[in-house]
Tab-separated table of C-alpha atoms in Angstrom:
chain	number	residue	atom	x	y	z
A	1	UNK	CA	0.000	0.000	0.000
A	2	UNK	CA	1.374	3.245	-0.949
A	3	UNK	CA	1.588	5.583	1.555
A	4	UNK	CA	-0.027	9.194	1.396
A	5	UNK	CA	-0.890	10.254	4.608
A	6	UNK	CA	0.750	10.091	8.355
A	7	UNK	CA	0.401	10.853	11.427
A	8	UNK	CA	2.883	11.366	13.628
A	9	UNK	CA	2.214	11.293	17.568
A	10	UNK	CA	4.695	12.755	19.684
A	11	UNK	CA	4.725	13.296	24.123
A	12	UNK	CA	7.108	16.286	23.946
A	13	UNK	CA	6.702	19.818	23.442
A	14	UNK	CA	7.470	20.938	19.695
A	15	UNK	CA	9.787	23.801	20.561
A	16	UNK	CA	11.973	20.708	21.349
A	17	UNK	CA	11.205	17.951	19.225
A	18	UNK	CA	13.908	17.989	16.829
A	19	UNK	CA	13.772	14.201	15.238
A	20	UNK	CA	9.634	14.566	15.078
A	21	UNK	CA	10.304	17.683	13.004
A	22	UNK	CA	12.890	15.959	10.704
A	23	UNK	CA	10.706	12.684	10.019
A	24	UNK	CA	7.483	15.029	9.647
A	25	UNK	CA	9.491	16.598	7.208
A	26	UNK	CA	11.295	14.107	5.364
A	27	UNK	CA	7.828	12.658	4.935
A	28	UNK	CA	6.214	15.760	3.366
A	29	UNK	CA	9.011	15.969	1.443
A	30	UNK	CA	8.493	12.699	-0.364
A	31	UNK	CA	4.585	14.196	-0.971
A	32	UNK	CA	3.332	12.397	1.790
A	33	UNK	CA	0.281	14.265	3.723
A	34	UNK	CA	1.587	15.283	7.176
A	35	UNK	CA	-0.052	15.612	10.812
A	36	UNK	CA	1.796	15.995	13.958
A	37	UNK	CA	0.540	15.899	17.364
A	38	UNK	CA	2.674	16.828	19.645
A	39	UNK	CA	1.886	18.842	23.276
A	40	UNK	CA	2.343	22.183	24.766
A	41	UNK	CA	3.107	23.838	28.225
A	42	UNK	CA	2.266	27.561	27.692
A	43	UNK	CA	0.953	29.817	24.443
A	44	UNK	CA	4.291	30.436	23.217
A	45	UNK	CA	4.270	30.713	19.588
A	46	UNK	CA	5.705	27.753	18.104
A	47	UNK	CA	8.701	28.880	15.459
A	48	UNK	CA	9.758	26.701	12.810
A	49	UNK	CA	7.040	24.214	12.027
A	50	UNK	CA	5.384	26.827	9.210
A	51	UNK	CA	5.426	24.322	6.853
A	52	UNK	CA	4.476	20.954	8.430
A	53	UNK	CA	0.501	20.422	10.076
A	54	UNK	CA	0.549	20.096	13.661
A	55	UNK	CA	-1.637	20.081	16.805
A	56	UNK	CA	-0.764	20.459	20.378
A	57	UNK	CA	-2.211	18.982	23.114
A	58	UNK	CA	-2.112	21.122	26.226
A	59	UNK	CA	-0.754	19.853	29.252
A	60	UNK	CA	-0.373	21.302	32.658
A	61	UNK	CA	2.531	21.993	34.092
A	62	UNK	CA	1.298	21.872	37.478
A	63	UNK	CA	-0.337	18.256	37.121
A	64	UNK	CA	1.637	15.025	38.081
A	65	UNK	CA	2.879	13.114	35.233
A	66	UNK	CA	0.788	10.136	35.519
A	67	UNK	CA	-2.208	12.613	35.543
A	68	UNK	CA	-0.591	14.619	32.299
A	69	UNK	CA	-0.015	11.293	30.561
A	70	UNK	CA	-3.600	10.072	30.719
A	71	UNK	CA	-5.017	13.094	29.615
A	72	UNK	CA	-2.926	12.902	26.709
A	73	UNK	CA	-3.547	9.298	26.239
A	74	UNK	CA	-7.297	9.803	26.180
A	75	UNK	CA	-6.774	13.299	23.838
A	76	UNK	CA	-4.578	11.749	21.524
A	77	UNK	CA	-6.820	8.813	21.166
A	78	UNK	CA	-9.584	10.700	19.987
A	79	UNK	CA	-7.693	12.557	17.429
A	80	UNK	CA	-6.305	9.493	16.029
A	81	UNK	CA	-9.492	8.002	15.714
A	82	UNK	CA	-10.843	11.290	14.077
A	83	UNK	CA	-8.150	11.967	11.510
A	84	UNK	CA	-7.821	9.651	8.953
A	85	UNK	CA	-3.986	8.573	7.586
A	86	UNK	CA	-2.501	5.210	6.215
A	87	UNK	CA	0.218	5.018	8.753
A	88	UNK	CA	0.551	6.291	12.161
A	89	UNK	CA	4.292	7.117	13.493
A	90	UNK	CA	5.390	7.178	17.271
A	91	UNK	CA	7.905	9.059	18.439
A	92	UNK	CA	9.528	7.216	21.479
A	93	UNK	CA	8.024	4.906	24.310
A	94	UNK	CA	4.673	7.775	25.450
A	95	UNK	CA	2.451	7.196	23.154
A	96	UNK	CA	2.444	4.223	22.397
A	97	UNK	CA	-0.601	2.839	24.013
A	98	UNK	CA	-3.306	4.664	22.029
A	99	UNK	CA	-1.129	4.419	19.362
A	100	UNK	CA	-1.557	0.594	18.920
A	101	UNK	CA	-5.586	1.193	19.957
A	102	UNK	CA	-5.751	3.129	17.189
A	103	UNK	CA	-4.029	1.574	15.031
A	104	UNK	CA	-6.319	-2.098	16.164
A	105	UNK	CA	-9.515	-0.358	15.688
A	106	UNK	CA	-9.142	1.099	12.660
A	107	UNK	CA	-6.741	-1.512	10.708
A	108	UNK	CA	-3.684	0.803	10.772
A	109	UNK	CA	0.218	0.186	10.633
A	110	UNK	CA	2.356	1.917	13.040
A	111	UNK	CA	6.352	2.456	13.628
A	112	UNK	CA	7.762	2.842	16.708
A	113	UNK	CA	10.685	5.359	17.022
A	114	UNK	CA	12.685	4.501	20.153
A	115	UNK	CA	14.388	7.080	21.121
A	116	UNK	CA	15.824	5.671	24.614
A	117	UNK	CA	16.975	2.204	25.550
A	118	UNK	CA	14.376	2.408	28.376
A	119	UNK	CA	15.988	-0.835	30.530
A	120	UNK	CA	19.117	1.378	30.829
A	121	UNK	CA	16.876	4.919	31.539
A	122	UNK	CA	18.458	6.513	34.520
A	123	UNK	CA	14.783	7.876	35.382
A	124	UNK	CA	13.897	3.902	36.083
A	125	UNK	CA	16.613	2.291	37.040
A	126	UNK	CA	16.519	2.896	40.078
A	127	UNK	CA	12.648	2.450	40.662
A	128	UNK	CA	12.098	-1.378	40.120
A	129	UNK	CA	8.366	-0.722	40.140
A	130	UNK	CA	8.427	2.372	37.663
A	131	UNK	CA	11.180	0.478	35.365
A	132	UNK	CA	8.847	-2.837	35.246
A	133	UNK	CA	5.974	-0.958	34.288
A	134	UNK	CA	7.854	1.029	31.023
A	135	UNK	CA	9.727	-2.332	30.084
A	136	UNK	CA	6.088	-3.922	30.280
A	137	UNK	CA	4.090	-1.428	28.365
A	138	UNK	CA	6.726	-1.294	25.908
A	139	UNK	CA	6.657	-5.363	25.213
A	140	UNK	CA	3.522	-5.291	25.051
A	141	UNK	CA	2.965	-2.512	22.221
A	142	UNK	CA	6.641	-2.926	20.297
A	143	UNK	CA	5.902	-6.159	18.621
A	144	UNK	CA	2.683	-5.149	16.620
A	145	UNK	CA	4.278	-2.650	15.208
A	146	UNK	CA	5.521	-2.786	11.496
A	147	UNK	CA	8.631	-1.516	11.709
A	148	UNK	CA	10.824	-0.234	15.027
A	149	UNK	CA	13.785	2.035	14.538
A	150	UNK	CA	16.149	3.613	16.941
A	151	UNK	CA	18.949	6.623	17.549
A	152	UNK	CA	22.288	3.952	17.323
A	153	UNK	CA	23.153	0.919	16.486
A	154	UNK	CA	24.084	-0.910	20.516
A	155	UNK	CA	20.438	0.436	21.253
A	156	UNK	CA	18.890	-2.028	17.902
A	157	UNK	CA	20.930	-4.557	19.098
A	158	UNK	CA	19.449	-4.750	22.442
A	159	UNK	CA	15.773	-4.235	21.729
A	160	UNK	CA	16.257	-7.238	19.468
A	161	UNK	CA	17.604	-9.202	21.914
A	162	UNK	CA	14.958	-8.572	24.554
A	163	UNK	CA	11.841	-8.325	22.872
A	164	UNK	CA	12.580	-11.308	20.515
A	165	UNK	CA	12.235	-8.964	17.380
A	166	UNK	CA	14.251	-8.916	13.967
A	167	UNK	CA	15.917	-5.954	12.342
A	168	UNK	CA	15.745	-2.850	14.395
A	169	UNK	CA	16.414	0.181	11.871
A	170	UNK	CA	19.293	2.595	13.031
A	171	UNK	CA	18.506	6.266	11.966
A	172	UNK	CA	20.825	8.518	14.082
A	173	UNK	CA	20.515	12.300	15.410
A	174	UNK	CA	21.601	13.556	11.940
A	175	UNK	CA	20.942	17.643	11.592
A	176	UNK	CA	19.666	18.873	8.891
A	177	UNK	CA	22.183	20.646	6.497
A	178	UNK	CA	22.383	24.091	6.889
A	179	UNK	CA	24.392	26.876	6.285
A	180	UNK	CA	26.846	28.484	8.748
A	181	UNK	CA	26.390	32.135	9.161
A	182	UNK	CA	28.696	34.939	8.339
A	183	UNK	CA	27.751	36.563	11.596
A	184	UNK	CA	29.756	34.223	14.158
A	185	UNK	CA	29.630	36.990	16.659
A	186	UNK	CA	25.957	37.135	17.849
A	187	UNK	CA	26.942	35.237	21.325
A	188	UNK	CA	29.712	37.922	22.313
A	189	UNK	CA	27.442	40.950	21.125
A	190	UNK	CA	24.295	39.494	22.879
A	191	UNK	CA	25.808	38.262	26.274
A	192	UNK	CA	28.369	41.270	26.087
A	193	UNK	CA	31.554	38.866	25.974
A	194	UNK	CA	34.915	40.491	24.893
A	195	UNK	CA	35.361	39.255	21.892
A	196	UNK	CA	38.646	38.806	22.215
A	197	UNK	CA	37.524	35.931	24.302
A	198	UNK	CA	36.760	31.926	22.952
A	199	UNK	CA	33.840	30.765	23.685
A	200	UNK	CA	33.381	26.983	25.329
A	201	UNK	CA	29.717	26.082	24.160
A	202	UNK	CA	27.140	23.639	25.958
A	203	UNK	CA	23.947	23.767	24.437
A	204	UNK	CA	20.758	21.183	25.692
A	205	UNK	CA	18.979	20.521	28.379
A	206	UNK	CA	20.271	21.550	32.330
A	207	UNK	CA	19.523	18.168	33.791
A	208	UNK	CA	21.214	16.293	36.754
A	209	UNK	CA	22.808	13.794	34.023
A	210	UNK	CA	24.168	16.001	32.177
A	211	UNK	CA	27.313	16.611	34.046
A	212	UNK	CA	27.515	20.733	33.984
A	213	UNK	CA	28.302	20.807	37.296
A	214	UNK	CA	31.353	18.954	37.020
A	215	UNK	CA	32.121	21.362	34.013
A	216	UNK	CA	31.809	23.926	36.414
A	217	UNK	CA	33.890	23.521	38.417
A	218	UNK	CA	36.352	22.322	36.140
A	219	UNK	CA	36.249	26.144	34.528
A	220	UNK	CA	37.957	27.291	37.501
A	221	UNK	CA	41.305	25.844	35.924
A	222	UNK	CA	40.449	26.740	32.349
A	223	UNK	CA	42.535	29.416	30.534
A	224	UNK	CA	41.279	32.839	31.089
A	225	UNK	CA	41.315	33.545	27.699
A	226	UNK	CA	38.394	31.198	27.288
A	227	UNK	CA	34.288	31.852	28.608
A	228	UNK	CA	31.560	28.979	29.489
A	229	UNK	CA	28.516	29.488	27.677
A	230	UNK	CA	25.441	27.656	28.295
A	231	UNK	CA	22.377	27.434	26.108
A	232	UNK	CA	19.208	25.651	27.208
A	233	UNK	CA	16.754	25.274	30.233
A	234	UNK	CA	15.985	22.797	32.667
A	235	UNK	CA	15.113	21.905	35.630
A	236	UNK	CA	18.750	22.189	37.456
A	237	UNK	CA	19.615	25.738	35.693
A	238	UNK	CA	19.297	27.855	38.910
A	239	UNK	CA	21.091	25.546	40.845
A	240	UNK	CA	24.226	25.644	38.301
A	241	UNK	CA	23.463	29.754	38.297
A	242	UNK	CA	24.497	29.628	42.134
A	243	UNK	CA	27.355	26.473	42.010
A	244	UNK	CA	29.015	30.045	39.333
A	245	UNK	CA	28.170	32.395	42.003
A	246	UNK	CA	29.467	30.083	44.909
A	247	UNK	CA	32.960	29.311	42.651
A	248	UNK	CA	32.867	33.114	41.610
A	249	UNK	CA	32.584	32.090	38.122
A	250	UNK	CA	29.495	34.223	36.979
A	251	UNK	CA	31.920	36.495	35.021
A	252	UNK	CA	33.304	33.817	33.267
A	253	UNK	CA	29.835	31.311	32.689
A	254	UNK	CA	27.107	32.989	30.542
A	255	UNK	CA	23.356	31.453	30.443
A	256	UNK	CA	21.157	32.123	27.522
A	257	UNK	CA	18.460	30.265	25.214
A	258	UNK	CA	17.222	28.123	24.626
A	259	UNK	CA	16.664	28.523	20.972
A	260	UNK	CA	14.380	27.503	18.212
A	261	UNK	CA	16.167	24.742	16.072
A	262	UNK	CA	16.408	26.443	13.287
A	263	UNK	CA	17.966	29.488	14.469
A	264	UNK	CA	20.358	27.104	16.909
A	265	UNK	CA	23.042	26.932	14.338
A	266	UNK	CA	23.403	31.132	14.150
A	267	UNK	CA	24.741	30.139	18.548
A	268	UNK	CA	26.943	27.192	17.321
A	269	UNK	CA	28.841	28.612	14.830
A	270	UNK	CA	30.050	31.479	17.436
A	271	UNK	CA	31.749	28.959	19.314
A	272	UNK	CA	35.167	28.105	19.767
A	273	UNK	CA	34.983	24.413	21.560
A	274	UNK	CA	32.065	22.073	22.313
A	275	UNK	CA	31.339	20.213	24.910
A	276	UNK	CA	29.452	17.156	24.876
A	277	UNK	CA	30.115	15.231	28.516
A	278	UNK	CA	27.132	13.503	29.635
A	279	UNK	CA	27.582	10.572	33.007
A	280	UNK	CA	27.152	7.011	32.092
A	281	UNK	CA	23.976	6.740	34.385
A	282	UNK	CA	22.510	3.900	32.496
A	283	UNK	CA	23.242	2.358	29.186
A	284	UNK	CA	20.478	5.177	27.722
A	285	UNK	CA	23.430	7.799	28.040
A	286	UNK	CA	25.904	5.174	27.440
A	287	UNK	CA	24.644	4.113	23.938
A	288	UNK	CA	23.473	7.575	22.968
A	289	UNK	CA	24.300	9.457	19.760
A	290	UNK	CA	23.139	13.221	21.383
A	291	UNK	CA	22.367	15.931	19.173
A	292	UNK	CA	24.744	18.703	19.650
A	293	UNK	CA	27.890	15.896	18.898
A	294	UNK	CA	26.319	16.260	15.358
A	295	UNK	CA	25.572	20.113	15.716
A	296	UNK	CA	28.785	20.944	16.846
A	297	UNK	CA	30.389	19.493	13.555
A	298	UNK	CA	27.399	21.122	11.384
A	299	UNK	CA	28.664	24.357	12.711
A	300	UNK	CA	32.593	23.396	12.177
A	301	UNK	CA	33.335	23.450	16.093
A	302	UNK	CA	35.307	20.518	17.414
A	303	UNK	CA	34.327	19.323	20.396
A	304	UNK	CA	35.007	17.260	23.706
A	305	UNK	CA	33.126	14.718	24.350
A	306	UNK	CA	32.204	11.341	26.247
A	307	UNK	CA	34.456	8.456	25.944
A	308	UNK	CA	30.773	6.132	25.428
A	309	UNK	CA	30.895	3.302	22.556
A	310	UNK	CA	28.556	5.780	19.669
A	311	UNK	CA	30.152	8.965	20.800
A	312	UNK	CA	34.007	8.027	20.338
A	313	UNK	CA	32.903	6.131	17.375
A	314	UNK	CA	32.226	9.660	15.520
A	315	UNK	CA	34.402	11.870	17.202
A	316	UNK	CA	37.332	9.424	17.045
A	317	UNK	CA	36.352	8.061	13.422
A	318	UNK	CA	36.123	11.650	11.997
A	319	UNK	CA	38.480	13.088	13.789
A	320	UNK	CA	36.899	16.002	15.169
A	321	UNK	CA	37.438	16.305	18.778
A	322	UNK	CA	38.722	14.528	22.071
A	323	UNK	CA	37.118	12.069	23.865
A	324	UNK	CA	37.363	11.484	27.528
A	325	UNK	CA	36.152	10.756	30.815
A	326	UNK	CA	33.178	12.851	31.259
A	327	UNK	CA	33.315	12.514	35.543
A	328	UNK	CA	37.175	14.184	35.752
A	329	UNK	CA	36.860	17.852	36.310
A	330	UNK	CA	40.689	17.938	35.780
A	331	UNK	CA	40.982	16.228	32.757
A	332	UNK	CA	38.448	18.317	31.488
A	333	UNK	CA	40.153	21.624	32.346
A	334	UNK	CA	43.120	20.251	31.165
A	335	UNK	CA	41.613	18.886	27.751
A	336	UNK	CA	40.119	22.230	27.011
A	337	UNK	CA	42.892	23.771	27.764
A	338	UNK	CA	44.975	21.705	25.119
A	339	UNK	CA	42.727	22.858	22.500
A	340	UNK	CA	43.323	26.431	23.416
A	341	UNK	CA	46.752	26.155	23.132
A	342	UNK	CA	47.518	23.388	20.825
A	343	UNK	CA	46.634	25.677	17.468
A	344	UNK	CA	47.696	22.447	14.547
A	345	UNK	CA	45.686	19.868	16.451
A	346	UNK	CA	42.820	22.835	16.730
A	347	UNK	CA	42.763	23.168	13.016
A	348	UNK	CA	42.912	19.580	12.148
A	349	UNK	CA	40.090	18.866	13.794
A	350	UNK	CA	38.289	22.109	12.765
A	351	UNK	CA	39.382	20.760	8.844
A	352	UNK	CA	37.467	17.486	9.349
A	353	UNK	CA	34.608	19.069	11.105
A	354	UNK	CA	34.116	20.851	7.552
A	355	UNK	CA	34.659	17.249	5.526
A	356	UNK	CA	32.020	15.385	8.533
A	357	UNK	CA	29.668	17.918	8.135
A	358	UNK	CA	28.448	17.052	4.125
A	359	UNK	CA	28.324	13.108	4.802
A	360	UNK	CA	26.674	13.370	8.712
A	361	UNK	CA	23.075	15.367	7.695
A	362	UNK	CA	19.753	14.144	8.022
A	363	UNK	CA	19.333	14.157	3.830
A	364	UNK	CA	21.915	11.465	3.382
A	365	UNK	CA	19.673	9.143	5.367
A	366	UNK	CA	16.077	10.171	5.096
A	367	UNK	CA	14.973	7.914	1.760
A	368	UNK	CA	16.534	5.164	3.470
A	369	UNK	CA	14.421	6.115	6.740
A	370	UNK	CA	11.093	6.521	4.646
A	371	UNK	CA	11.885	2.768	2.784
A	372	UNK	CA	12.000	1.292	5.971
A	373	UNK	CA	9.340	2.372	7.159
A	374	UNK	CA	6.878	1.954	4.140
């Protein structure tokens, strides 16, 4: 059956949901009709998405999840009984569930995009009861589905081996191509940085996992001639505000963002050095292929990153960066610091940012995605 029209059903607020954009979009592109349903926290105008169909679902931000989630079960539900499509695609492990009712009642195919290995997730592991209801609910609804993909290839591997289930597609965090500005100043002008000054670059989410702290403090032994700048929110952003205050840092650490993804790369490209050091707290973080790694060489930046199985297989293979242990605040000083200094390895690594970034975009792998998938 050819396929003409999709719907794709995404838990996460759209100002965020990079891969749901790119999918939606590769699909439109190859004249498929395109729905997304995604949800939304407050009335803030959603940039971006002009050309691709979507709906939020408003959730509270005041409810408890399990509350949230079956309002948006029940919501989404309706809709996907209501709009009428010849495939139905689900981004990650959420919404799943009325999803595959959906999908039952009205004689529908589904994928399943995983974006997590959920029996590694540090937000279950340790909360046996939690972590054996996700692991459940996602046996139960990941077999029915035509076709499951994932972000890298250690994550297929081990949703095949649990669930009993054959070929896994691998369809990694690719950006989109873009161009890099001519204006690589915008950070220092907007955040009133010398610019004189490099800038060090962490741009995501300010969660516990993420390790910032430890970057933190390991700024207190970077060269002065370098500045920390972080873009993103999250919930542990005013705590890292005051770790800068308490280290007497704020003059050298800079918040700002976050940033619609399409105007991310105009940030990027004003950076010096990356930094992509998440902690190993579950095989999730261990086997993941993060977004900025592959923004960082879109923009040309060369980067520092976790010495994980995907992430050293790209920033070792192409040569872009150093890879290390994400938990040692003085090897992380000390690793910035070499790229400060060390101008030759600096520029090699800047040189095959430029060659990485035509082969590692989303283009070179969406027909393959779409095949899959159909």
């Amino acid at each position: 059956m050819k396929i003409k029209r999709v719907i794709f059903a995404v838990y996460d607020d759209l100002h965020h949901e990079y891969r749901g954009f790119k999918t939606a979009g590769s699909f439109s592109k190859a004249g498929c009709d395109v729905k997304v349903f995604g949800i939304r926290y407050d009335n803030v105008k959603l940039m971006g998405w002009d050309e691709i169909h979507n709906i939020r679902i408003r959730i509270m931000k005041n409810f408890p999840l399990g509350l949230n989630m079956i309002l948006f079960w029940f919501r989404l539900f309706f809709m996907l009984m209501k709009n009428n499509c010849d495939l139905i695609y689900c981004h990650d492990i959420f919404p799943l569930f009325p999803v595959y009712l959906a999908s039952k009642l009205k004689g529908l195919p589904y994928i399943y995009d995983a974006h997590e290995f959920w029996h590694g997730n540090s937000q279950v592991e340790n909360r046996p009861i939690t972590k054996y209801f996700w692991t459940t609910y996602e046996k139960l609804f990941i077999k029915p589905a035509r076709s499951v993909i994932t972000v890298s290839e250690p994550i297929a591997r081990e949703l095949e081996r649990i669930y009993s289930i054959k070929e896994v597609g691998v369809f990694t965090n690719l950006p989109l191509k873009k161009n890099i500005p001519s204006d690589i100043e915008i950070l220092h002008n907007s955040l009133g940085i010398n610019k004189s000054k490099k800038i060090v670059l962490y741009q995501g989410h300010f969660l516990v996992n993420n390790g910032l702290d430890t970057v933190i403090k390991a700024f207190r032994q970077v060269n002065e001639s370098a500045v920390l700048v972080l873009i993103g929110s999250g919930s542990e952003k005013e705590k890292l505000q005051d770790l800068c205050v308490e280290l007497k840092l704020q003059d050298r650490i800079f918040f700002t963002g976050p940033f619609p993804h399409d105007e991310l790369i105009k940030y990027t490209a004003c950076a010096y050095l990356g930094l992509c050091l998440i902690r190993n707290f579950g095989k999730s973080y261990y086997y993941s292929t993060p977004n900025k790694m592959f923004e960082f060489i879109q923009a040309h930046i060369p980067q520092v990153s976790s010495d994980f199985p995907e992430m050293s297989r790209f920033v070792k293979g192409y040569e872009v960066g150093e890879v290390i242990d994400p938990e040692n605040a003085e090897l992380i000083s000390g690793t910035i610091n070499k790229l400060l200094e060390d101008v030759s390895r600096y520029r090699k690594y800047k040189t095959n940012c430029i060659r990485a970034s035509e082969e590692l975009v989303w283009e070179n792998i969406e027909s393959d995605m779409i095949r899959f998938c159909s």
